[in-house]
mmCIF file of C-alpha atoms in Angstrom:
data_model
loop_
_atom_site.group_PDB
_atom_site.id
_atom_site.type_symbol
_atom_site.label_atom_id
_atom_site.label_comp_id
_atom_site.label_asym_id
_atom_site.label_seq_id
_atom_site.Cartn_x
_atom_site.Cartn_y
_atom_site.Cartn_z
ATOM 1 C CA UNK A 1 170.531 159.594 275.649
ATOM 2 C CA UNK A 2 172.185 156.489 276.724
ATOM 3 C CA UNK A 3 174.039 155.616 279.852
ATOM 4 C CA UNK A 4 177.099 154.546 280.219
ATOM 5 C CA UNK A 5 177.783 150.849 280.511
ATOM 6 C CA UNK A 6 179.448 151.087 284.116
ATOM 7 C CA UNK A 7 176.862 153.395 285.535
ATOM 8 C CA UNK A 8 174.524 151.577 284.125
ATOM 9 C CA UNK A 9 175.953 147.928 285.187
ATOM 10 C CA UNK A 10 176.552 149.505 288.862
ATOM 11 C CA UNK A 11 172.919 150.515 289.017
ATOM 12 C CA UNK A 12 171.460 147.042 288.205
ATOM 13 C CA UNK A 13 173.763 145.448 290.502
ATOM 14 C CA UNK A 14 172.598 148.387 293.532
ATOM 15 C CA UNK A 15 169.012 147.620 291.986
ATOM 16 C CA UNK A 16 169.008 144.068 292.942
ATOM 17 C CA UNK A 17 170.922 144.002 296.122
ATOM 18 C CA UNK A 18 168.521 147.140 297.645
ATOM 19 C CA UNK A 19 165.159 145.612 296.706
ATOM 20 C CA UNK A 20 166.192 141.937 297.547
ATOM 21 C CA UNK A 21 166.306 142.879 301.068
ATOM 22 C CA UNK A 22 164.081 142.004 303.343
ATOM 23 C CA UNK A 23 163.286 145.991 304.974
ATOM 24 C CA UNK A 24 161.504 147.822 302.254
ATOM 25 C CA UNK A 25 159.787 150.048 305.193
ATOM 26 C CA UNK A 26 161.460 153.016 303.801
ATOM 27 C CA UNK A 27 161.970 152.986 299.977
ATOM 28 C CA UNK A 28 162.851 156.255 299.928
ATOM 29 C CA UNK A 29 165.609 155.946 301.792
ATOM 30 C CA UNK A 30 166.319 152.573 299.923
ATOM 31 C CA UNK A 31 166.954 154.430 296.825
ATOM 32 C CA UNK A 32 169.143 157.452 298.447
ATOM 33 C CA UNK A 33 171.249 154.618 299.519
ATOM 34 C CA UNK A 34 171.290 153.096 296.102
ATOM 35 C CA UNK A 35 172.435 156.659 294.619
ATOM 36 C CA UNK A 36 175.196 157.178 297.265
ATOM 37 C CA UNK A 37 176.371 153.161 296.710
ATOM 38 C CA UNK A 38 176.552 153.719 293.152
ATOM 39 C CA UNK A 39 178.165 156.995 292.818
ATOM 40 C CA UNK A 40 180.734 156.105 295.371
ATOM 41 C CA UNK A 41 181.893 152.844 292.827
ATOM 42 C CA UNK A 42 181.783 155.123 289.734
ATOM 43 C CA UNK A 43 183.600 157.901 291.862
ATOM 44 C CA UNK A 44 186.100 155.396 292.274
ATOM 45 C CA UNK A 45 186.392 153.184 289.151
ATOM 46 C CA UNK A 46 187.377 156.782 287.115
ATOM 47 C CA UNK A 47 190.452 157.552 290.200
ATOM 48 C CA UNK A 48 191.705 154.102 290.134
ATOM 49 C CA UNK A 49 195.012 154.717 287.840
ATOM 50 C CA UNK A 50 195.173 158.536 287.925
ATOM 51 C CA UNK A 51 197.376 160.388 290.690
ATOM 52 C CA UNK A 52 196.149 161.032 293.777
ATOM 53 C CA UNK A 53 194.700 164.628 293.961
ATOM 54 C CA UNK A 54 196.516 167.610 295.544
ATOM 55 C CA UNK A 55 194.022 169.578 297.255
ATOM 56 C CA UNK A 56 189.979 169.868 297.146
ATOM 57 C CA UNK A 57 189.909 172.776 293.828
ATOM 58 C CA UNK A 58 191.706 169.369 292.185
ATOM 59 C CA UNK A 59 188.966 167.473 293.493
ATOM 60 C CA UNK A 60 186.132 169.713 292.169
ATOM 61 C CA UNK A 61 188.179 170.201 288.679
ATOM 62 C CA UNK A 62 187.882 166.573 288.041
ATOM 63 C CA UNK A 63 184.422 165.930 289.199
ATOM 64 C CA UNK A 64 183.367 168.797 286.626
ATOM 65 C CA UNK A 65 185.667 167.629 283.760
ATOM 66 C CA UNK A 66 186.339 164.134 283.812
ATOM 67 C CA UNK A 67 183.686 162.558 286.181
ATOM 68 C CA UNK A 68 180.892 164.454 285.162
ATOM 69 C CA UNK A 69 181.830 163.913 281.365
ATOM 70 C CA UNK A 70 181.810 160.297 281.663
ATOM 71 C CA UNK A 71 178.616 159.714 283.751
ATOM 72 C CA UNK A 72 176.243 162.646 282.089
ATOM 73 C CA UNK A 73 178.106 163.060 278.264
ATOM 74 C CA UNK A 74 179.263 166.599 279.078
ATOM 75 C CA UNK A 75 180.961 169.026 281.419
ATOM 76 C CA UNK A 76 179.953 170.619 284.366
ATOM 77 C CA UNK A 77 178.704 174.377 282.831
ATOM 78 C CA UNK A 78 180.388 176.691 285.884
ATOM 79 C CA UNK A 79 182.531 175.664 289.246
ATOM 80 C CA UNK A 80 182.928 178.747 291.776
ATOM 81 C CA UNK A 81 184.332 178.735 295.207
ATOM 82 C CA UNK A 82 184.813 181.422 297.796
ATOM 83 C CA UNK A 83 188.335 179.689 298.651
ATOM 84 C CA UNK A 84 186.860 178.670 302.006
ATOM 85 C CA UNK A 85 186.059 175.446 300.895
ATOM 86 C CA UNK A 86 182.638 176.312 299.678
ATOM 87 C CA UNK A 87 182.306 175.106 295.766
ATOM 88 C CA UNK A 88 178.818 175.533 293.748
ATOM 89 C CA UNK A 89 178.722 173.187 290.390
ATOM 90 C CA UNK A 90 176.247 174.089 287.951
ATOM 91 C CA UNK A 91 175.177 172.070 285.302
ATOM 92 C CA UNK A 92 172.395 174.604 283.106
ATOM 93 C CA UNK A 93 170.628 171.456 281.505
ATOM 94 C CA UNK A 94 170.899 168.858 284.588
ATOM 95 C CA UNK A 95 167.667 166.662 284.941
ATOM 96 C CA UNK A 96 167.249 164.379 287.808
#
């Protein structure tokens, strides 16, 4: 399956900054950085002209329609919450 341009685009650019920098003493944590860098600009290249969201079960809704739709081709299988602001996503065929 193919990625999407911007995720895709995003990733080379986090690729290149991460690993042209001089500490590489933890890679691991090199490439949890890279994740949360490039999530955060697709997170917010797909809010950029909608309305800003009401409350967190907004939040969630879009992550598991929209966001997830345009970063993995699909939506999110099941979104529960025990209104305490506790949410579970589950995506049945998710591979890391």
């Amino acid at each position: 399956r193919k990625l999407p341009r911007a995720a895709s685009t995003l990733l080379h650019h986090s690729m290149v900054e991460t690993f042209t920098a001089a500490n590489r003493a933890h890679p691991e944590r090199d490439l949890e950085q890279m994740g949360f860098t490039v999530g955060g600009k697709l997170a917010e290249k797909y809010v950029r002209d909608r309305a800003l969201f009401v409350d967190e079960l907004e939040v969630m809704t879009f992550v598991c329609k929209d966001f997830w739709t345009e970063v993995y081709g699909k939506q999110m299988d099941k979104l529960r919450t025990n209104h305490k602001g506790v949410f579970e996503l589950q995506d049945h065929r998710f591979r890391a």
